[in-house]
Amino acid sequence: GAGVSQSPSNKVTEKGKDVELRCDPISGHTALYWYRQSLGQGLEFLIYFQGNSAPDKSGLPSDRFSAERTGGSVSTLTIQRTQQEDSAVYLCASSATGWDSNQPQHFGDGTRLSIL
Amino acid sequence: DQQVKQNSPSLSVQEGRISILNCDYTNSMFDYFLWYKKYPAEGPTFLISISSIKDKNEDGRFTVFLNKSAKHLSLHIVPSQPGDSAVYFCAASEDYGGATNKLIFGTGTLLAVQP
């Protein structure tokens, strides 16, 4: 497809389980971002990948959260030992390059994660 | 500490009139600003942006104004249409041309355009 693709669109899991969320960025986009939106809140930055550079992990809320980007394209966000406060919509975005701020980020439709 | 603030959680306007959405920020290092529109169950859609070297950017019915001294920006939509009804997010980035441009978002304003 032409846009950012995320899967699954919805995920319900029990507290304590691990989850993996997937993001396929727009083809050719070198920069990839993960955000999350908790109920009634704005989007919160989690992590950023730019090409082969070390990712900016400054937004990850705890060491239970990790992300990787293989081959400079697809990314997975992993949450280990999920907690109820992890319930949120997790959004992925990509941009043509992260080195020029004039490139807007384009978002996928997100994964709605619910922890029971 | 909320670095980007949208103090109006909702706004209602009549079709054909102007919609003005406001955003304030506290970080003087922000140098790139964007507006996104979001429908329920969809991701945010990029609308318009402005860099700190400008004070106005226009794209069709959408115009963004930036007042750096007041740390304030606004989005004007004219004429407003029912299809514009959505949540509008203001976002800012600190590192123009730098190593990262993670976005800091406001909490959004729900715009309702009445037919």
PDB file of C-alpha atoms in Angstrom:
ATOM      1  CA  GLY A   1       0.000   0.000   0.000  1.00  0.00           C
ATOM      2  CA  ALA A   2       0.914   3.650  -0.258  1.00  0.00           C
ATOM      3  CA  GLY A   3       0.627   4.508   3.421  1.00  0.00           C
ATOM      4  CA  VAL A   4       2.060   3.366   6.744  1.00  0.00           C
ATOM      5  CA  SER A   5       0.652  -0.033   7.640  1.00  0.00           C
ATOM      6  CA  GLN A   6       0.317  -1.314  11.189  1.00  0.00           C
ATOM      7  CA  SER A   7      -0.724  -4.698  12.514  1.00  0.00           C
ATOM      8  CA  PRO A   8      -2.669  -5.894  14.308  1.00  0.00           C
ATOM      9  CA  SER A   9      -5.271  -3.148  14.333  1.00  0.00           C
ATOM     10  CA  ASN A  10      -6.522  -4.360  17.704  1.00  0.00           C
ATOM     11  CA  LYS A  11      -4.872  -6.489  20.374  1.00  0.00           C
ATOM     12  CA  VAL A  12      -6.377  -7.692  23.626  1.00  0.00           C
ATOM     13  CA  THR A  13      -4.131  -9.560  26.003  1.00  0.00           C
ATOM     14  CA  GLU A  14      -3.828 -10.493  29.621  1.00  0.00           C
ATOM     15  CA  LYS A  15      -1.653  -8.620  32.056  1.00  0.00           C
ATOM     16  CA  GLY A  16       1.833 -10.063  32.186  1.00  0.00           C
ATOM     17  CA  LYS A  17       1.886 -11.318  28.592  1.00  0.00           C
ATOM     18  CA  ASP A  18       4.331 -10.042  25.972  1.00  0.00           C
ATOM     19  CA  VAL A  19       3.035  -8.316  22.822  1.00  0.00           C
ATOM     20  CA  GLU A  20       4.594  -7.416  19.485  1.00  0.00           C
ATOM     21  CA  LEU A  21       3.299  -4.634  17.290  1.00  0.00           C
ATOM     22  CA  ARG A  22       4.374  -4.280  13.679  1.00  0.00           C
ATOM     23  CA  CYS A  23       4.873  -1.272  11.432  1.00  0.00           C
ATOM     24  CA  ASP A  24       5.516  -1.142   7.690  1.00  0.00           C
ATOM     25  CA  PRO A  25       6.608   2.376   6.776  1.00  0.00           C
ATOM     26  CA  ILE A  26       6.042   4.131   3.480  1.00  0.00           C
ATOM     27  CA  SER A  27       8.452   2.740   0.915  1.00  0.00           C
ATOM     28  CA  GLY A  28      11.624   4.801   0.718  1.00  0.00           C
ATOM     29  CA  HIS A  29      11.099   6.572   4.027  1.00  0.00           C
ATOM     30  CA  THR A  30      14.282   6.396   6.073  1.00  0.00           C
ATOM     31  CA  ALA A  31      12.902   7.698   9.347  1.00  0.00           C
ATOM     32  CA  LEU A  32      10.450   5.734  11.494  1.00  0.00           C
ATOM     33  CA  TYR A  33       8.788   6.769  14.745  1.00  0.00           C
ATOM     34  CA  TRP A  34       6.649   5.134  17.390  1.00  0.00           C
ATOM     35  CA  TYR A  35       4.171   7.113  19.483  1.00  0.00           C
ATOM     36  CA  ARG A  36       1.366   6.137  21.779  1.00  0.00           C
ATOM     37  CA  GLN A  37      -1.877   7.849  22.659  1.00  0.00           C
ATOM     38  CA  SER A  38      -3.467   7.039  25.976  1.00  0.00           C
ATOM     39  CA  LEU A  39      -7.127   7.808  26.571  1.00  0.00           C
ATOM     40  CA  GLY A  40      -7.747  11.562  26.546  1.00  0.00           C
ATOM     41  CA  GLN A  41      -4.093  12.386  25.963  1.00  0.00           C
ATOM     42  CA  GLY A  42      -2.007  13.702  23.125  1.00  0.00           C
ATOM     43  CA  LEU A  43       0.489  11.573  21.280  1.00  0.00           C
ATOM     44  CA  GLU A  44       3.569  10.643  23.300  1.00  0.00           C
ATOM     45  CA  PHE A  45       6.894   9.993  21.548  1.00  0.00           C
ATOM     46  CA  LEU A  46       8.441   6.591  22.227  1.00  0.00           C
ATOM     47  CA  ILE A  47      11.332   5.868  19.862  1.00  0.00           C
ATOM     48  CA  TYR A  48      12.828   7.063  16.571  1.00  0.00           C
ATOM     49  CA  PHE A  49      14.924   5.275  13.922  1.00  0.00           C
ATOM     50  CA  GLN A  50      16.880   7.088  11.227  1.00  0.00           C
ATOM     51  CA  GLY A  51      18.725   4.962   8.693  1.00  0.00           C
ATOM     52  CA  ASN A  52      21.598   3.047  10.269  1.00  0.00           C
ATOM     53  CA  SER A  53      22.039   5.467  13.157  1.00  0.00           C
ATOM     54  CA  ALA A  54      21.486   4.403  16.750  1.00  0.00           C
ATOM     55  CA  PRO A  55      17.815   4.872  17.596  1.00  0.00           C
ATOM     56  CA  ASP A  56      16.602   7.624  19.901  1.00  0.00           C
ATOM     57  CA  LYS A  57      15.004   5.656  22.720  1.00  0.00           C
ATOM     58  CA  SER A  58      14.464   8.615  25.003  1.00  0.00           C
ATOM     59  CA  GLY A  59      10.686   8.250  25.058  1.00  0.00           C
ATOM     60  CA  LEU A  60      10.440   4.610  26.064  1.00  0.00           C
ATOM     61  CA  PRO A  61       8.643   4.571  29.435  1.00  0.00           C
ATOM     62  CA  SER A  62      10.391   1.534  30.902  1.00  0.00           C
ATOM     63  CA  ASP A  63      12.795  -1.268  30.082  1.00  0.00           C
ATOM     64  CA  ARG A  64       9.799  -3.471  29.306  1.00  0.00           C
ATOM     65  CA  PHE A  65       9.539  -1.582  26.029  1.00  0.00           C
ATOM     66  CA  SER A  66      11.893  -2.239  23.134  1.00  0.00           C
ATOM     67  CA  ALA A  67      11.829  -1.786  19.389  1.00  0.00           C
ATOM     68  CA  GLU A  68      13.849  -2.871  16.432  1.00  0.00           C
ATOM     69  CA  ARG A  69      13.935  -2.045  12.784  1.00  0.00           C
ATOM     70  CA  THR A  70      15.211  -4.749  10.470  1.00  0.00           C
ATOM     71  CA  GLY A  71      16.712  -3.959   7.105  1.00  0.00           C
ATOM     72  CA  GLY A  72      15.875  -0.307   7.450  1.00  0.00           C
ATOM     73  CA  SER A  73      12.202  -0.985   6.786  1.00  0.00           C
ATOM     74  CA  VAL A  74       9.783  -2.937   8.988  1.00  0.00           C
ATOM     75  CA  SER A  75       9.779  -2.199  12.706  1.00  0.00           C
ATOM     76  CA  THR A  76       8.425  -4.117  15.667  1.00  0.00           C
ATOM     77  CA  LEU A  77       7.623  -2.659  19.059  1.00  0.00           C
ATOM     78  CA  THR A  78       7.721  -5.214  21.863  1.00  0.00           C
ATOM     79  CA  ILE A  79       6.186  -4.773  25.280  1.00  0.00           C
ATOM     80  CA  GLN A  80       7.169  -7.392  27.818  1.00  0.00           C
ATOM     81  CA  ARG A  81       5.157  -8.308  30.905  1.00  0.00           C
ATOM     82  CA  THR A  82       2.350  -5.971  29.930  1.00  0.00           C
ATOM     83  CA  GLN A  83       0.628  -3.847  32.568  1.00  0.00           C
ATOM     84  CA  GLN A  84      -2.810  -2.257  32.471  1.00  0.00           C
ATOM     85  CA  GLU A  85      -1.266   1.204  32.094  1.00  0.00           C
ATOM     86  CA  ASP A  86       0.192   0.040  28.763  1.00  0.00           C
ATOM     87  CA  SER A  87      -3.315   0.136  27.294  1.00  0.00           C
ATOM     88  CA  ALA A  88      -3.248   2.757  24.555  1.00  0.00           C
ATOM     89  CA  VAL A  89      -3.231   3.255  20.817  1.00  0.00           C
ATOM     90  CA  TYR A  90       0.283   2.712  19.490  1.00  0.00           C
ATOM     91  CA  LEU A  91       0.969   4.750  16.368  1.00  0.00           C
ATOM     92  CA  CYS A  92       3.789   4.412  13.905  1.00  0.00           C
ATOM     93  CA  ALA A  93       4.903   7.179  11.558  1.00  0.00           C
ATOM     94  CA  SER A  94       7.497   7.524   8.843  1.00  0.00           C
ATOM     95  CA  SER A  95       9.074  10.433   7.025  1.00  0.00           C
ATOM     96  CA  ALA A  96      11.260  10.835   3.992  1.00  0.00           C
ATOM     97  CA  THR A  97      14.211  11.754   6.174  1.00  0.00           C
ATOM     98  CA  GLY A  98      14.737  12.611   9.784  1.00  0.00           C
ATOM     99  CA  TRP A  99      17.595  14.971   8.997  1.00  0.00           C
ATOM    100  CA  ASP A 100      15.408  17.681   7.543  1.00  0.00           C
ATOM    101  CA  SER A 101      12.607  18.819   9.784  1.00  0.00           C
ATOM    102  CA  ASN A 102      10.641  20.040   6.790  1.00  0.00           C
ATOM    103  CA  GLN A 103       9.566  16.481   6.056  1.00  0.00           C
ATOM    104  CA  PRO A 104       6.268  15.796   7.818  1.00  0.00           C
ATOM    105  CA  GLN A 105       5.613  12.496   9.492  1.00  0.00           C
ATOM    106  CA  HIS A 106       2.893  10.313   8.048  1.00  0.00           C
ATOM    107  CA  PHE A 107       1.002   8.060  10.419  1.00  0.00           C
ATOM    108  CA  GLY A 108      -0.547   4.637  10.268  1.00  0.00           C
ATOM    109  CA  ASP A 109      -3.944   3.935  11.799  1.00  0.00           C
ATOM    110  CA  GLY A 110      -2.403   2.484  14.934  1.00  0.00           C
ATOM    111  CA  THR A 111      -2.771  -0.627  17.050  1.00  0.00           C
ATOM    112  CA  ARG A 112      -5.307  -0.370  19.834  1.00  0.00           C
ATOM    113  CA  LEU A 113      -3.827  -2.371  22.730  1.00  0.00           C
ATOM    114  CA  SER A 114      -6.017  -3.400  25.642  1.00  0.00           C
ATOM    115  CA  ILE A 115      -4.543  -5.104  28.681  1.00  0.00           C
ATOM    116  CA  LEU A 116      -7.035  -7.023  30.780  1.00  0.00           C
TER     117      LEU A 116
ATOM    118  CA  ASP B   1       5.144  19.573  31.990  1.00  0.00           C
ATOM    119  CA  GLN B   2       3.079  20.133  28.867  1.00  0.00           C
ATOM    120  CA  GLN B   3       5.355  21.832  26.325  1.00  0.00           C
ATOM    121  CA  VAL B   4       2.601  22.146  23.722  1.00  0.00           C
ATOM    122  CA  LYS B   5      -0.804  23.243  24.911  1.00  0.00           C
ATOM    123  CA  GLN B   6      -4.171  23.334  23.230  1.00  0.00           C
ATOM    124  CA  ASN B   7      -6.348  24.986  25.820  1.00  0.00           C
ATOM    125  CA  SER B   8      -9.654  24.547  24.018  1.00  0.00           C
ATOM    126  CA  PRO B   9     -10.745  20.916  24.138  1.00  0.00           C
ATOM    127  CA  SER B  10     -13.587  21.633  21.722  1.00  0.00           C
ATOM    128  CA  LEU B  11     -14.836  24.197  19.222  1.00  0.00           C
ATOM    129  CA  SER B  12     -18.119  24.458  17.342  1.00  0.00           C
ATOM    130  CA  VAL B  13     -18.571  26.610  14.233  1.00  0.00           C
ATOM    131  CA  GLN B  14     -21.167  27.010  11.512  1.00  0.00           C
ATOM    132  CA  GLU B  15     -20.526  25.712   8.031  1.00  0.00           C
ATOM    133  CA  GLY B  16     -18.998  28.414   5.848  1.00  0.00           C
ATOM    134  CA  ARG B  17     -17.574  30.380   8.764  1.00  0.00           C
ATOM    135  CA  ILE B  18     -13.954  30.518   9.884  1.00  0.00           C
ATOM    136  CA  SER B  19     -12.552  28.007  12.361  1.00  0.00           C
ATOM    137  CA  ILE B  20      -9.611  29.184  14.457  1.00  0.00           C
ATOM    138  CA  LEU B  21      -7.692  26.616  16.465  1.00  0.00           C
ATOM    139  CA  ASN B  22      -5.029  27.794  18.854  1.00  0.00           C
ATOM    140  CA  CYS B  23      -1.850  26.315  20.235  1.00  0.00           C
ATOM    141  CA  ASP B  24       0.712  27.616  22.722  1.00  0.00           C
ATOM    142  CA  TYR B  25       4.162  26.283  23.434  1.00  0.00           C
ATOM    143  CA  THR B  26       6.753  26.848  26.108  1.00  0.00           C
ATOM    144  CA  ASN B  27       9.991  25.568  24.588  1.00  0.00           C
ATOM    145  CA  SER B  28      11.767  28.381  22.734  1.00  0.00           C
ATOM    146  CA  MET B  29      13.915  25.784  20.953  1.00  0.00           C
ATOM    147  CA  PHE B  30      10.949  24.542  18.918  1.00  0.00           C
ATOM    148  CA  ASP B  31      11.482  25.561  15.315  1.00  0.00           C
ATOM    149  CA  TYR B  32       9.084  23.480  13.262  1.00  0.00           C
ATOM    150  CA  PHE B  33       5.349  23.256  13.837  1.00  0.00           C
ATOM    151  CA  LEU B  34       2.679  21.057  12.315  1.00  0.00           C
ATOM    152  CA  TRP B  35      -1.060  20.561  12.426  1.00  0.00           C
ATOM    153  CA  TYR B  36      -2.628  17.127  12.131  1.00  0.00           C
ATOM    154  CA  LYS B  37      -6.252  16.141  11.777  1.00  0.00           C
ATOM    155  CA  LYS B  38      -7.556  12.920  13.260  1.00  0.00           C
ATOM    156  CA  TYR B  39     -10.780  11.017  12.700  1.00  0.00           C
ATOM    157  CA  PRO B  40     -11.850   8.298  15.161  1.00  0.00           C
ATOM    158  CA  ALA B  41     -10.073   4.973  14.694  1.00  0.00           C
ATOM    159  CA  GLU B  42      -7.679   6.483  12.150  1.00  0.00           C
ATOM    160  CA  GLY B  43      -4.151   7.779  12.422  1.00  0.00           C
ATOM    161  CA  PRO B  44      -3.421  11.519  12.346  1.00  0.00           C
ATOM    162  CA  THR B  45      -3.322  13.046   8.872  1.00  0.00           C
ATOM    163  CA  PHE B  46      -0.791  15.780   8.149  1.00  0.00           C
ATOM    164  CA  LEU B  47      -2.436  19.083   7.238  1.00  0.00           C
ATOM    165  CA  ILE B  48       0.077  21.902   7.159  1.00  0.00           C
ATOM    166  CA  SER B  49       3.378  22.942   8.692  1.00  0.00           C
ATOM    167  CA  ILE B  50       5.453  26.027   9.300  1.00  0.00           C
ATOM    168  CA  SER B  51       9.080  26.592  10.161  1.00  0.00           C
ATOM    169  CA  SER B  52      10.210  29.261  12.595  1.00  0.00           C
ATOM    170  CA  ILE B  53      11.666  31.406   9.838  1.00  0.00           C
ATOM    171  CA  LYS B  54       8.138  32.153   8.623  1.00  0.00           C
ATOM    172  CA  ASP B  55       5.088  33.667  10.254  1.00  0.00           C
ATOM    173  CA  LYS B  56       2.454  32.374   7.849  1.00  0.00           C
ATOM    174  CA  ASN B  57       1.898  29.401   5.594  1.00  0.00           C
ATOM    175  CA  GLU B  58      -1.170  28.851   3.468  1.00  0.00           C
ATOM    176  CA  ASP B  59      -2.501  25.776   1.705  1.00  0.00           C
ATOM    177  CA  GLY B  60      -5.954  26.073   0.215  1.00  0.00           C
ATOM    178  CA  ARG B  61      -8.508  26.585   2.973  1.00  0.00           C
ATOM    179  CA  PHE B  62      -5.869  26.099   5.672  1.00  0.00           C
ATOM    180  CA  THR B  63      -3.542  28.805   6.972  1.00  0.00           C
ATOM    181  CA  VAL B  64      -1.149  28.501   9.873  1.00  0.00           C
ATOM    182  CA  PHE B  65       0.127  31.586  11.683  1.00  0.00           C
ATOM    183  CA  LEU B  66       3.158  31.614  13.942  1.00  0.00           C
ATOM    184  CA  ASN B  67       3.908  34.292  16.547  1.00  0.00           C
ATOM    185  CA  LYS B  68       7.304  33.390  17.936  1.00  0.00           C
ATOM    186  CA  SER B  69       7.448  36.190  20.470  1.00  0.00           C
ATOM    187  CA  ALA B  70       4.173  34.993  21.987  1.00  0.00           C
ATOM    188  CA  LYS B  71       5.029  31.307  21.476  1.00  0.00           C
ATOM    189  CA  HIS B  72       1.672  30.903  19.819  1.00  0.00           C
ATOM    190  CA  LEU B  73       0.396  29.408  16.625  1.00  0.00           C
ATOM    191  CA  SER B  74      -3.029  29.100  15.144  1.00  0.00           C
ATOM    192  CA  LEU B  75      -4.750  27.221  12.363  1.00  0.00           C
ATOM    193  CA  HIS B  76      -7.413  28.984  10.346  1.00  0.00           C
ATOM    194  CA  ILE B  77      -9.858  27.016   8.235  1.00  0.00           C
ATOM    195  CA  VAL B  78     -12.023  29.034   5.908  1.00  0.00           C
ATOM    196  CA  PRO B  79     -14.632  28.301   4.811  1.00  0.00           C
ATOM    197  CA  SER B  80     -15.304  25.520   7.314  1.00  0.00           C
ATOM    198  CA  GLN B  81     -17.022  22.392   5.996  1.00  0.00           C
ATOM    199  CA  PRO B  82     -18.812  19.570   7.840  1.00  0.00           C
ATOM    200  CA  GLY B  83     -16.078  17.179   6.688  1.00  0.00           C
ATOM    201  CA  ASP B  84     -13.593  19.232   8.683  1.00  0.00           C
ATOM    202  CA  SER B  85     -15.151  17.902  11.891  1.00  0.00           C
ATOM    203  CA  ALA B  86     -12.342  16.008  13.626  1.00  0.00           C
ATOM    204  CA  VAL B  87      -9.758  16.326  16.371  1.00  0.00           C
ATOM    205  CA  TYR B  88      -6.937  18.694  15.474  1.00  0.00           C
ATOM    206  CA  PHE B  89      -3.503  18.245  17.006  1.00  0.00           C
ATOM    207  CA  CYS B  90      -0.768  20.820  17.130  1.00  0.00           C
ATOM    208  CA  ALA B  91       2.783  19.433  17.167  1.00  0.00           C
ATOM    209  CA  ALA B  92       6.260  20.914  17.484  1.00  0.00           C
ATOM    210  CA  SER B  93       9.796  19.791  16.821  1.00  0.00           C
ATOM    211  CA  GLU B  94      12.997  21.084  18.348  1.00  0.00           C
ATOM    212  CA  ASP B  95      15.772  20.110  15.996  1.00  0.00           C
ATOM    213  CA  TYR B  96      15.470  21.760  12.606  1.00  0.00           C
ATOM    214  CA  GLY B  97      17.861  19.921  10.334  1.00  0.00           C
ATOM    215  CA  GLY B  98      19.250  18.112  13.343  1.00  0.00           C
ATOM    216  CA  ALA B  99      19.615  14.509  14.274  1.00  0.00           C
ATOM    217  CA  THR B 100      16.049  13.963  15.375  1.00  0.00           C
ATOM    218  CA  ASN B 101      12.714  15.552  14.829  1.00  0.00           C
ATOM    219  CA  LYS B 102      10.509  13.738  17.250  1.00  0.00           C
ATOM    220  CA  LEU B 103       7.246  15.579  17.590  1.00  0.00           C
ATOM    221  CA  ILE B 104       5.746  16.913  20.799  1.00  0.00           C
ATOM    222  CA  PHE B 105       1.974  16.982  20.561  1.00  0.00           C
ATOM    223  CA  GLY B 106      -0.769  18.967  22.202  1.00  0.00           C
ATOM    224  CA  THR B 107      -3.816  17.210  23.608  1.00  0.00           C
ATOM    225  CA  GLY B 108      -6.019  18.145  20.664  1.00  0.00           C
ATOM    226  CA  THR B 109      -9.113  20.232  19.939  1.00  0.00           C
ATOM    227  CA  LEU B 110     -12.335  18.629  18.773  1.00  0.00           C
ATOM    228  CA  LEU B 111     -13.804  20.726  15.969  1.00  0.00           C
ATOM    229  CA  ALA B 112     -17.473  20.338  15.127  1.00  0.00           C
ATOM    230  CA  VAL B 113     -18.698  22.101  11.994  1.00  0.00           C
ATOM    231  CA  GLN B 114     -22.469  22.442  12.053  1.00  0.00           C
ATOM    232  CA  PRO B 115     -24.325  22.280   8.694  1.00  0.00           C
TER     233      PRO B 115
END
